[in-house]
Coordinates of C-alpha atoms in Angstrom, one line a residue:
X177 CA 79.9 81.2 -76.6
X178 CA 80.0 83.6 -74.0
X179 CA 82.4 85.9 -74.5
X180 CA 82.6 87.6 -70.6
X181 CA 83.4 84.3 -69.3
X182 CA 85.6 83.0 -72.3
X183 CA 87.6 86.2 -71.6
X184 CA 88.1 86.6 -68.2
X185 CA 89.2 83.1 -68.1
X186 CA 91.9 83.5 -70.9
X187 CA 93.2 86.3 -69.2
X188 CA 92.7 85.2 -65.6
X189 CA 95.3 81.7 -67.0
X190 CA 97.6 84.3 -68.8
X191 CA 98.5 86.8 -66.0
X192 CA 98.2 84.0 -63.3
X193 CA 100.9 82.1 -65.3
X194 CA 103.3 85.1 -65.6
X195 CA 102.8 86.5 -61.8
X196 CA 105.6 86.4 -60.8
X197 CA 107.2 88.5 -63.7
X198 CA 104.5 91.5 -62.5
X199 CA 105.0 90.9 -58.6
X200 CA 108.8 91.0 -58.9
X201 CA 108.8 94.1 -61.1
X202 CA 106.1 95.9 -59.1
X203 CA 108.6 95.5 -55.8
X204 CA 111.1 96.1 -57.5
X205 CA 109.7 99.7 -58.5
X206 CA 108.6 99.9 -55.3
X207 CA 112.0 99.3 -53.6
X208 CA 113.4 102.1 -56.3
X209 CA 110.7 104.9 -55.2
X210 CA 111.7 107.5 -57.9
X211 CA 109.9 110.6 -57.8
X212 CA 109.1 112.6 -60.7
X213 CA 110.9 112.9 -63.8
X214 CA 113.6 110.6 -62.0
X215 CA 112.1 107.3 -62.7
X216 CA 114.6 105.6 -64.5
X217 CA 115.5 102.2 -62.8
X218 CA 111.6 101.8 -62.7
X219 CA 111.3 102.7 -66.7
X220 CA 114.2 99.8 -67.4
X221 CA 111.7 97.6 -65.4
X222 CA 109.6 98.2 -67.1
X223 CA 110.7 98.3 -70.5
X224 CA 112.8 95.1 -69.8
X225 CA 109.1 93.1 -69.2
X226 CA 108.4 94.9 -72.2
X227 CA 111.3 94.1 -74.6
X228 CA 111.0 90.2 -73.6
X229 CA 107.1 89.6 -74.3
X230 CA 107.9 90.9 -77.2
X231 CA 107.1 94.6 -77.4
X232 CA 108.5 96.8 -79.7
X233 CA 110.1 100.0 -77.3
X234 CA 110.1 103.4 -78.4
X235 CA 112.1 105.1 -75.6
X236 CA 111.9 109.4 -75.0
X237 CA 108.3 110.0 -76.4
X238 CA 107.1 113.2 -75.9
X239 CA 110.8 114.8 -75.0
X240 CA 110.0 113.0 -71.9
X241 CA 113.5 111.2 -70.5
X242 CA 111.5 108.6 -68.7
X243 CA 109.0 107.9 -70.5
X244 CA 108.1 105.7 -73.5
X245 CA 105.6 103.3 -75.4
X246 CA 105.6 99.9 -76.3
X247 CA 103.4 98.4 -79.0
X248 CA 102.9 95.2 -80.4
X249 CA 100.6 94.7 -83.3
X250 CA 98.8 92.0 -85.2
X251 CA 97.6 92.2 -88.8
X252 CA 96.7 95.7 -90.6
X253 CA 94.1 98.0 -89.4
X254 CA 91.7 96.9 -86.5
X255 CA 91.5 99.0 -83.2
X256 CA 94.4 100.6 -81.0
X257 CA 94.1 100.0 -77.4
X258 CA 95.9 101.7 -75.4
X259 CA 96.8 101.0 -71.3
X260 CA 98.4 103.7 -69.5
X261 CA 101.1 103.0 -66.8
X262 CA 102.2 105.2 -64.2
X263 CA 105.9 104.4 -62.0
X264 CA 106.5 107.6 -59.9
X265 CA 107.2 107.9 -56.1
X266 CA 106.5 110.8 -54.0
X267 CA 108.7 112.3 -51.3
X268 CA 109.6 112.0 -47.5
X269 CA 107.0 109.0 -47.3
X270 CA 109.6 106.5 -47.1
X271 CA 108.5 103.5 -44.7
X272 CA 109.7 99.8 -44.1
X273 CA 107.1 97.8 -46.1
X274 CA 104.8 94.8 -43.9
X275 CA 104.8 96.9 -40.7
X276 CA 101.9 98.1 -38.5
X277 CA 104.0 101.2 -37.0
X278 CA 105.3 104.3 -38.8
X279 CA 109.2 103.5 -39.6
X280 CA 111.2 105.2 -42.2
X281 CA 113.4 102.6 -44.1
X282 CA 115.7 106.2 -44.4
X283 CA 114.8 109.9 -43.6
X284 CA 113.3 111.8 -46.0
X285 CA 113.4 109.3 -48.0
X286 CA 110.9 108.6 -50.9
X287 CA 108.0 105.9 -51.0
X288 CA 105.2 105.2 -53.4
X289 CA 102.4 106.7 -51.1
X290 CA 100.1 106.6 -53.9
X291 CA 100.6 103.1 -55.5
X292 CA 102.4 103.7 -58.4
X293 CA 104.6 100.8 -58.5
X294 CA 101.5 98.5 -58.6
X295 CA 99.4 100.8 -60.9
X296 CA 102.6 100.6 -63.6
X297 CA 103.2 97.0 -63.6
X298 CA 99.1 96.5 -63.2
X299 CA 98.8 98.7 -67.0
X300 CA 101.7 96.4 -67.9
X301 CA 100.1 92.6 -67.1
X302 CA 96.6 94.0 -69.1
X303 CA 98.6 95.1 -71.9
X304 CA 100.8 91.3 -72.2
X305 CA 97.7 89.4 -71.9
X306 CA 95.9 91.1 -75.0
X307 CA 99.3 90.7 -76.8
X308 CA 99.4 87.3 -75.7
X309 CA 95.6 86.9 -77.3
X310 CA 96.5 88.4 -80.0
X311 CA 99.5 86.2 -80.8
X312 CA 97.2 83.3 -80.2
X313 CA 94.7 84.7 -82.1
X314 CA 96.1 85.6 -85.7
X315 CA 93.0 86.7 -87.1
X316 CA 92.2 89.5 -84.7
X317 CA 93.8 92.7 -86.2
X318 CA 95.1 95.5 -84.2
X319 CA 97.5 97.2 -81.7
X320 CA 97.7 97.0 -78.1
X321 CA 100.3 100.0 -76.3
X322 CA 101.4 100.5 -73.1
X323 CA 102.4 104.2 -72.4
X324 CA 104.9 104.4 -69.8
X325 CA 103.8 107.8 -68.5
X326 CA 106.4 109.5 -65.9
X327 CA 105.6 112.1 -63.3
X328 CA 101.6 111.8 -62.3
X329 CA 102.2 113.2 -59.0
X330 CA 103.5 116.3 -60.2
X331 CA 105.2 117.3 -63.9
X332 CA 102.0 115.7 -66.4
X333 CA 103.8 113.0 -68.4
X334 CA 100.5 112.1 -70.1
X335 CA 99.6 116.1 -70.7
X336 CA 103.5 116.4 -72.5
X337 CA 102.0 113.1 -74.5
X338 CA 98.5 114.0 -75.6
X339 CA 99.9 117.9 -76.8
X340 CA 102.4 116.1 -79.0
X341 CA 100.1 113.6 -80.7
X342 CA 100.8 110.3 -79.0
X343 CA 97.2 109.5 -78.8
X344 CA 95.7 110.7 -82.1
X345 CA 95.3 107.0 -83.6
X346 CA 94.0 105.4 -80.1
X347 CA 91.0 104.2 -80.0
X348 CA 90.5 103.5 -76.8
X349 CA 92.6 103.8 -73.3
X350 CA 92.3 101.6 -70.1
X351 CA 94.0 102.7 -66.7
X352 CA 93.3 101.5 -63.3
X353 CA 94.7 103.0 -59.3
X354 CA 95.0 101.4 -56.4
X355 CA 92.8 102.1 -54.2
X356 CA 90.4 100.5 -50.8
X357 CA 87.5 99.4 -53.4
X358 CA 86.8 97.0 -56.3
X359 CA 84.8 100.0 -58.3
X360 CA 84.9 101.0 -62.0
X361 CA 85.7 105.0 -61.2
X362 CA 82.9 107.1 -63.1
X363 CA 83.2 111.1 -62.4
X364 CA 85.2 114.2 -63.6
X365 CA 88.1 115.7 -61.7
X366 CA 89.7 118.9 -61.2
X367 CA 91.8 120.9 -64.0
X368 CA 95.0 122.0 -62.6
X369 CA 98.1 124.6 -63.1
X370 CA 101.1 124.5 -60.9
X371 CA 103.5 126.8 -61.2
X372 CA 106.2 127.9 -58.8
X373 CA 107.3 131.9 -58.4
X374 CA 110.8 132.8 -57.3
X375 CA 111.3 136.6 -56.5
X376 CA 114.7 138.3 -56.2
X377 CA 115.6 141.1 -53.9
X378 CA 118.8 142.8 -52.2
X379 CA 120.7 141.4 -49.3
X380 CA 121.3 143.4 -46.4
X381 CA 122.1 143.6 -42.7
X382 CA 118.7 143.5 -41.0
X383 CA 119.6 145.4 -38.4
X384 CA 122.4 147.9 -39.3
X385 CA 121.4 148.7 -43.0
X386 CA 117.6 147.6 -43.2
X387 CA 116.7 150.3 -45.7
X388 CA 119.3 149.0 -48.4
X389 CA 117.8 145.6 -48.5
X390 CA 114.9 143.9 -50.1
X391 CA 113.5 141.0 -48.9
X392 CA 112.3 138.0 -51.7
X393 CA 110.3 136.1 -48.2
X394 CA 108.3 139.5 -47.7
X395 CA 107.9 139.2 -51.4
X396 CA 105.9 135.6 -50.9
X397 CA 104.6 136.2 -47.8
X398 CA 102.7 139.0 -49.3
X399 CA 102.0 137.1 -52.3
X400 CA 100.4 134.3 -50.0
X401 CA 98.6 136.4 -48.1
X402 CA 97.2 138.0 -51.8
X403 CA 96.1 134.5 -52.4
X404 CA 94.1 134.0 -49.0
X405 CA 92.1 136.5 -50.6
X406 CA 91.7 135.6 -53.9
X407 CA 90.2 132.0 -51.9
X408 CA 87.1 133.9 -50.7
X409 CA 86.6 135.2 -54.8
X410 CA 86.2 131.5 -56.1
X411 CA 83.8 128.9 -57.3
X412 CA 83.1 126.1 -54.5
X413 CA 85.3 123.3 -56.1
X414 CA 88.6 125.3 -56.7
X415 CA 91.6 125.3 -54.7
X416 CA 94.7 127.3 -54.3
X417 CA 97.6 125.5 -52.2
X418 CA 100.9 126.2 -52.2
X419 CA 104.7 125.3 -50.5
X420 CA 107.0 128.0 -49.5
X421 CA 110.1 125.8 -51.5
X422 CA 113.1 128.5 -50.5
X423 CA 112.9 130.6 -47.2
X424 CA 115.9 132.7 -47.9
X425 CA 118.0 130.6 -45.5
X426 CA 118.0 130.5 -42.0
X427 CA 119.6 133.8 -40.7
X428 CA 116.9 136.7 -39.8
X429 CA 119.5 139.2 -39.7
X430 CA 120.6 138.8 -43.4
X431 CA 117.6 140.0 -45.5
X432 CA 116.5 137.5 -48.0
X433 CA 117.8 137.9 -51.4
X434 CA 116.3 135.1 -53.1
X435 CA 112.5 133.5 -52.0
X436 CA 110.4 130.9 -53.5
X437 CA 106.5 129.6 -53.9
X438 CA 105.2 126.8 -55.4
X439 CA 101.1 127.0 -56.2
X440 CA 98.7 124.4 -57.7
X441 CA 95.3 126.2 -59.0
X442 CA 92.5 123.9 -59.2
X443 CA 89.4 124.2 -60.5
X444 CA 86.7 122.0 -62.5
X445 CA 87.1 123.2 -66.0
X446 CA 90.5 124.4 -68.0
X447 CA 88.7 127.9 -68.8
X448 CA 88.2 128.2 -64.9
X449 CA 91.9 127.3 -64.0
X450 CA 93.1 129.6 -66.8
X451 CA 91.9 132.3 -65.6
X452 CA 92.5 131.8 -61.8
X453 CA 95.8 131.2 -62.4
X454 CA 96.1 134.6 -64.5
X455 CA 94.9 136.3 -61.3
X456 CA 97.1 134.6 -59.2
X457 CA 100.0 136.1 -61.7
X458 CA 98.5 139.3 -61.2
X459 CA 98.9 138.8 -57.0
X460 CA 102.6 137.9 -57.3
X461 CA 103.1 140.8 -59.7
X462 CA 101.9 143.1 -57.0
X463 CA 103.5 141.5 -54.5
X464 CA 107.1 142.2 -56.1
X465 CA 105.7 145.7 -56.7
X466 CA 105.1 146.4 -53.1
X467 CA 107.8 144.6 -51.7
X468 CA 110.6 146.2 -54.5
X469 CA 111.2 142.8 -55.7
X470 CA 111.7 141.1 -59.5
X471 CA 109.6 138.1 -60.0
X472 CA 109.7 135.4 -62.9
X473 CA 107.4 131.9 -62.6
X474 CA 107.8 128.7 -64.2
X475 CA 105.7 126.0 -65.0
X476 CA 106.1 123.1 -63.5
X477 CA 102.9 121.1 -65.6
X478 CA 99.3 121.1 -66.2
X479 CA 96.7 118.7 -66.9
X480 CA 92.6 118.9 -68.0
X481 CA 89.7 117.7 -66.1
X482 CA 88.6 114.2 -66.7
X483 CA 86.1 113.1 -69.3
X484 CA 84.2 109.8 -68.0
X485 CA 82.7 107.3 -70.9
X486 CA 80.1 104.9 -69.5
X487 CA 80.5 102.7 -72.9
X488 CA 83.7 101.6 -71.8
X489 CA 83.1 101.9 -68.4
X490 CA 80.5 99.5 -68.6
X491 CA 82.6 97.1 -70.5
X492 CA 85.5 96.9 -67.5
X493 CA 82.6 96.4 -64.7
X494 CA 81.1 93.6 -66.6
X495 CA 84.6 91.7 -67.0
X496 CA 85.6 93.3 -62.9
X497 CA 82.4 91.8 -62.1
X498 CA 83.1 88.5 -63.6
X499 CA 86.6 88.0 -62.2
X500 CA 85.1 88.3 -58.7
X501 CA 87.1 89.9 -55.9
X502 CA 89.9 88.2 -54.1
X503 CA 89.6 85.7 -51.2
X504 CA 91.8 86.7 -48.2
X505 CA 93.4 84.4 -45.4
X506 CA 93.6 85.2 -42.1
X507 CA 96.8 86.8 -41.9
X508 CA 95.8 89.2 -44.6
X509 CA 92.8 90.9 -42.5
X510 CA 95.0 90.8 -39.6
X511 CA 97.2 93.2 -41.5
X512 CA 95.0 95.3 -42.9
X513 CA 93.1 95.4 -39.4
X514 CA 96.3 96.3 -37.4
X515 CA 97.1 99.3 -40.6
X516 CA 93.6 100.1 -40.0
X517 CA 94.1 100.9 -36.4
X518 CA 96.8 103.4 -36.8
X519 CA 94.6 106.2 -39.0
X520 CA 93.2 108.7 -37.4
X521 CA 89.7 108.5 -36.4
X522 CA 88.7 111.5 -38.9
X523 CA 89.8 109.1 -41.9
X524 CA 87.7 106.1 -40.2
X525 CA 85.2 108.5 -39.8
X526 CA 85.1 109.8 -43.5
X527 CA 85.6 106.1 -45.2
X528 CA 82.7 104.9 -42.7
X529 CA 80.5 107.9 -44.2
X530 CA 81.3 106.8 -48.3
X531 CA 80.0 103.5 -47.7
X532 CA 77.3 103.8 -45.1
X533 CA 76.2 102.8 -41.8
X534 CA 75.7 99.2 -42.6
X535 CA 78.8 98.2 -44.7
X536 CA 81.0 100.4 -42.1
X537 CA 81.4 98.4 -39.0
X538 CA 82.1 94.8 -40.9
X539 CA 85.1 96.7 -43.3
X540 CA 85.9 98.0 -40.3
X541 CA 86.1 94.8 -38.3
X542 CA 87.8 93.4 -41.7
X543 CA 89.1 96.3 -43.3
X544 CA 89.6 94.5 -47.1
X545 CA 86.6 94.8 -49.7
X546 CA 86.3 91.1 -50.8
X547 CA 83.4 92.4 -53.2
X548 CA 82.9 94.6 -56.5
X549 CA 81.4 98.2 -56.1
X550 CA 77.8 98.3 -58.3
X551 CA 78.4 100.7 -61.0
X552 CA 76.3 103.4 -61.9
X553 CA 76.8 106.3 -64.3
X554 CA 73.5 108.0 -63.1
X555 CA 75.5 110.8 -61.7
X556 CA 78.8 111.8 -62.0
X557 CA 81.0 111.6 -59.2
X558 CA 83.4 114.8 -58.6
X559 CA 87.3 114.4 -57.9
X560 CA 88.6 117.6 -55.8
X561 CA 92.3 116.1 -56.8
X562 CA 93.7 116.2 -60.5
X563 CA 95.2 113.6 -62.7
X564 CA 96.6 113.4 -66.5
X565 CA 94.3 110.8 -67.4
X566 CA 92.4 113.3 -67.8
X567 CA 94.4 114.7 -70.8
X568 CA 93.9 111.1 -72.2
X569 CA 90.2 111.2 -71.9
X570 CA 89.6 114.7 -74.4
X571 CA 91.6 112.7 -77.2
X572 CA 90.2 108.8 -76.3
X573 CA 87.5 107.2 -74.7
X574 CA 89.4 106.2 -71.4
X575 CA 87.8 103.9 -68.4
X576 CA 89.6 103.4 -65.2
X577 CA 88.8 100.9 -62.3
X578 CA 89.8 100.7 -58.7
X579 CA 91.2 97.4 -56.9
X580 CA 91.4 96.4 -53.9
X581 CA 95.0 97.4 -52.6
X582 CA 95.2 98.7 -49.1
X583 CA 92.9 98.9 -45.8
X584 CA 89.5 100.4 -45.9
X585 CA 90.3 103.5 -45.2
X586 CA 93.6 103.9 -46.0
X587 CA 94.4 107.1 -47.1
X588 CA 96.5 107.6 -50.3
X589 CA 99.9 109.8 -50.3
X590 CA 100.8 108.4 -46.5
X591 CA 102.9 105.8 -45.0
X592 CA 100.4 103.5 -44.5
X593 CA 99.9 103.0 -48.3
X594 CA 104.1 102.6 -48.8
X595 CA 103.6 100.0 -45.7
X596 CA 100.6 97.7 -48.2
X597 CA 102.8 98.2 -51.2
X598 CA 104.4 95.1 -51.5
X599 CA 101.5 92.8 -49.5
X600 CA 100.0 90.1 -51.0
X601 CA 96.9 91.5 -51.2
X602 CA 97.9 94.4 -52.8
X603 CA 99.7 92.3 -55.6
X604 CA 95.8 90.5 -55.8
X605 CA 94.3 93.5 -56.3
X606 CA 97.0 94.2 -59.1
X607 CA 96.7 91.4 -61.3
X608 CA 92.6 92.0 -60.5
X609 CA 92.7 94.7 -62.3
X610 CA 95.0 93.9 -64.8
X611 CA 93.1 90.6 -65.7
X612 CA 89.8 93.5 -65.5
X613 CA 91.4 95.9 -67.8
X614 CA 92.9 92.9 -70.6
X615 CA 89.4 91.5 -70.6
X616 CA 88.0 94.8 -71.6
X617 CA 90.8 95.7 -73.9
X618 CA 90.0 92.4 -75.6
X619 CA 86.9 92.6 -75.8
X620 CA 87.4 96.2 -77.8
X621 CA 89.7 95.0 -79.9
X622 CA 87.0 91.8 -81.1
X623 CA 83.8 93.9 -81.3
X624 CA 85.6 97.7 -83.3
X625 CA 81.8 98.9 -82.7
X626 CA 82.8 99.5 -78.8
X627 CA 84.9 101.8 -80.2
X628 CA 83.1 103.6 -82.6
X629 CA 80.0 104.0 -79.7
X630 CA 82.7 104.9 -77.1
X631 CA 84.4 107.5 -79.6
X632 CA 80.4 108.6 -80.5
X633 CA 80.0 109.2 -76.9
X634 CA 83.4 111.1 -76.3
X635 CA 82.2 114.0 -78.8
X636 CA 78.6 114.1 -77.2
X637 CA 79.9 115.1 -73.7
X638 CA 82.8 117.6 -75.4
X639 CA 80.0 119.5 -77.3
X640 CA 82.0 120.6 -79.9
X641 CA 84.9 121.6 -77.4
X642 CA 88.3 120.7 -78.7
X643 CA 91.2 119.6 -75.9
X644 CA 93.0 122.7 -75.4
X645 CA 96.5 121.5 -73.3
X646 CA 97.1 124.2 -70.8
X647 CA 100.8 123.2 -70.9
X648 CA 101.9 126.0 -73.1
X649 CA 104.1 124.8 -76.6
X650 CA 107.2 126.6 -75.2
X651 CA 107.4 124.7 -72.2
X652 CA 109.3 121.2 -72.3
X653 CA 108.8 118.3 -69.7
X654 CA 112.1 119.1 -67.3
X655 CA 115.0 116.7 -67.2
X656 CA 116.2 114.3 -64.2
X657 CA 116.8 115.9 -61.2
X658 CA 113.7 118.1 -61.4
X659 CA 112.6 117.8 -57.7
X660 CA 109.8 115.9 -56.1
X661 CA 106.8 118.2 -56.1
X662 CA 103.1 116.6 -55.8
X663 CA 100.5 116.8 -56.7

């Protein structure tokens, strides 16, 4: 028996036979475009695919009003698999979805610029195939979850998750992202802090009473301009960015009372971010000292840097590699093409350079990767962004893969990415890595050694280091309404 190819092809039938259960929820979320914290039509979705495979529900995990976990398990003992699902929007990237041209479907609006309404339901078609198995397969024991995890782009669902426990009897975790390749991901990423400052001076006329007032934008303007320093006093890979979030308002002649700043601090390790941000504390401390201000800050989430494990890893490319990319027709490349003309030739430019001078002009020419990425674990590939998985991957073994979504290219958190959302080849490169990511899971759940190496492998590259959440105890995850900050 061979057990790639007699997996892939049970899965491949399951999720091919329900595809239009995962194709009508992903558009569904995608028509929703709920940004962080605020995700509740797409959590009902969700849970409503959930409730009717069969899925026990367990809603508000983690003091987390959009979030939950569903679980479905067969026997006693055996492994827990866990596939992690992510369903928020980001802000004023709302587009009309098919179209070539930049058109807002409303103002401002939100839009799933980064894929998130594929990526939940794609976490979500893995984890009803391996509980389809499962039910078809009495003997093999175990538990397969899906974590519905709110607020990736900014807010941490997963961090909120792993600090409470929610992982502590997983055994292993898939997750996938849409993305311009077929790849299994294999690299570390960025630690992160993000925290927003409000300072609060004394209104006055600017012009006939100057000296009474004290001005909260002089307060972040200084505290900005601190920060530009603190840039030139940094390792290579960190980052300090920031949005002024509240001006003061919009008359210069009334001093601003009230001011606010919102920063991320990046940097490769949570020791390196801690202690960044504690300087960056120490800027906007002096900047309310100098400008006669009060400041407080806030939290507004955390996550770790990512842990890679090439035992899974290995696992998900053999069963990506044995699905096979998607075929396209001719109308597909001719969307992708005409989305690929619209980027700016400094994003053709930078995708041309990742793949090289030979494979560049033919994605160019048809701008949709109808192949699957080699994989190699021979060096670690670095991630200036940051994402919870991360928190995952200190408490499980966690593998991720890439499919094929949008146009080579493409980049993520703009319009053209809402625009591919609900193409047909992005919905292909969904239930690719679903079928990928059920395969593995499977396969994990058959052979509890995987596990065991995976887990062995997890403690090597910690070196004794335990996860340490950077979310401190006394903050909670915020409620609805808590704004649409990204990451």
């Amino acid at each position: 028996m061979n057990m790639t190819l007699d997996l892939t092809r049970y899965v491949a039938e399951v999720i091919e036979s329900k595809k239009d259960t995962f194709i009508s929820a992903s558009d569904r979320i995608w028509e929703f475009a709920e940004t962080r914290f605020d995700e509740v039509q797409s959590a009902e979705a969700l849970i409503e695919v959930l409730e009717t495979e069969g899925f026990r529900v367990e809603k508000g995990v983690a003091g987390l009003e959009t979030g939950f976990i569903g679980s479905y398990r067969a026997g006693n003992g055996g492994p827990v698999i866990a596939l992690l699902g992510e369903y928020d929007a980001l802000a004023d990237l709302s587009q009309e979805a098919g179209l070539s041209e930049y058109r807002p479907v409303q103002p401002r609006g939100n839009g799933h610029g980064c894929g998130h309404n594929l990526l939940g339901v794609g976490a979500l078609a893995a984890a009803v195939a391996v509980k389809d198995y499962m039910a078809a397969h009495p003997e093999t024991a175990g538990e397969v979850r899906f974590y519905g995890c709110p607020a990736e782009e900014s807010g941490y669902g997963k961090t909120y998750l792993a600090r409470e426990g929610y992982f502590k009897d997983v055994d292993a975790a898939f997750s996938w992202h849409p993305h311009a390749m077929n790849a299994v991901m294999h690299g570390s990423s960025n630690a992160v802090i993000h925290a927003t400052f409000n300072f609060k001076g004394i209104s006055a006329h600017a012009a006939a009473a100057p000296h009474l007032g004290r001005s909260a934008l002089d307060a972040v303007e200084l505290m900005n301009i601190g920060a530009n320093y603190m840039r030139e006093h940094m390792i290579d890979q960190a980052r300090l960015h920031y949005a002024i979030t509240n001006s003061g308002g919009f008359a210069p002649n009334v001093v601003q009372a009230e001011a606010e700043v919102t920063y991320l601090v990046r940097a490769p390790k949570t020791a390196q971010v801690r202690e960044l941000f504690t300087r960056l504390v120490k800027v906007a401390e002096g900047a309310a000292l100098m400008s006669g201000t009060q400041m407080e800050y806030r939290y507004e989430g955390a996550c770790a840097n990512l842990i890679p494990n090439s035992t899974l890893e290995r696992v998900l490319h053999k069963h990506l590699s044995a699905l096979g990319a998607p075929e396209y027709s001719a109308e597909e490349y001719a969307f992708a093409k005409a989305i690929y003309e619209t980027l700016p030739e400094s994003n053709k430019q930078e995708a041309a350079a990742m793949v090289g001078p030979k494979l560049a002009p033919l994605l160019a020419e048809h701008p949709l990767t109808g192949f699957i990425v080699p994989f190699s674990d021979d060096k670690e590939m670095f991630m200036g962004g940051s994402t919870d998985v991360a928190d995952v991957s200190w408490n499980v073994p966690t593998a991720q893969c890439g499919a094929t979504t949008m146009a080579f290219g493409t980049p993520l958190h703009a319009w053209q990415t809402v625009a591919q959302g609900k193409s047909s080849y992005a919905h292909k490169g969904m239930l690719l890595a679903a079928k990928a990511m059920a395969a593995a899971a499977i396969e994990t759940l058959l052979e509890p050694e995987l596990a065991k190496r995976a887990q062995a492998e997890l403690r090597e590259r910690l070196g004794g280091e335990a996860y340490d959440c950077l979310v401190p105890a006394d903050v909670q995850p915020p409620k609805q309404g808590a704004g649409t900050l990204a990451v």
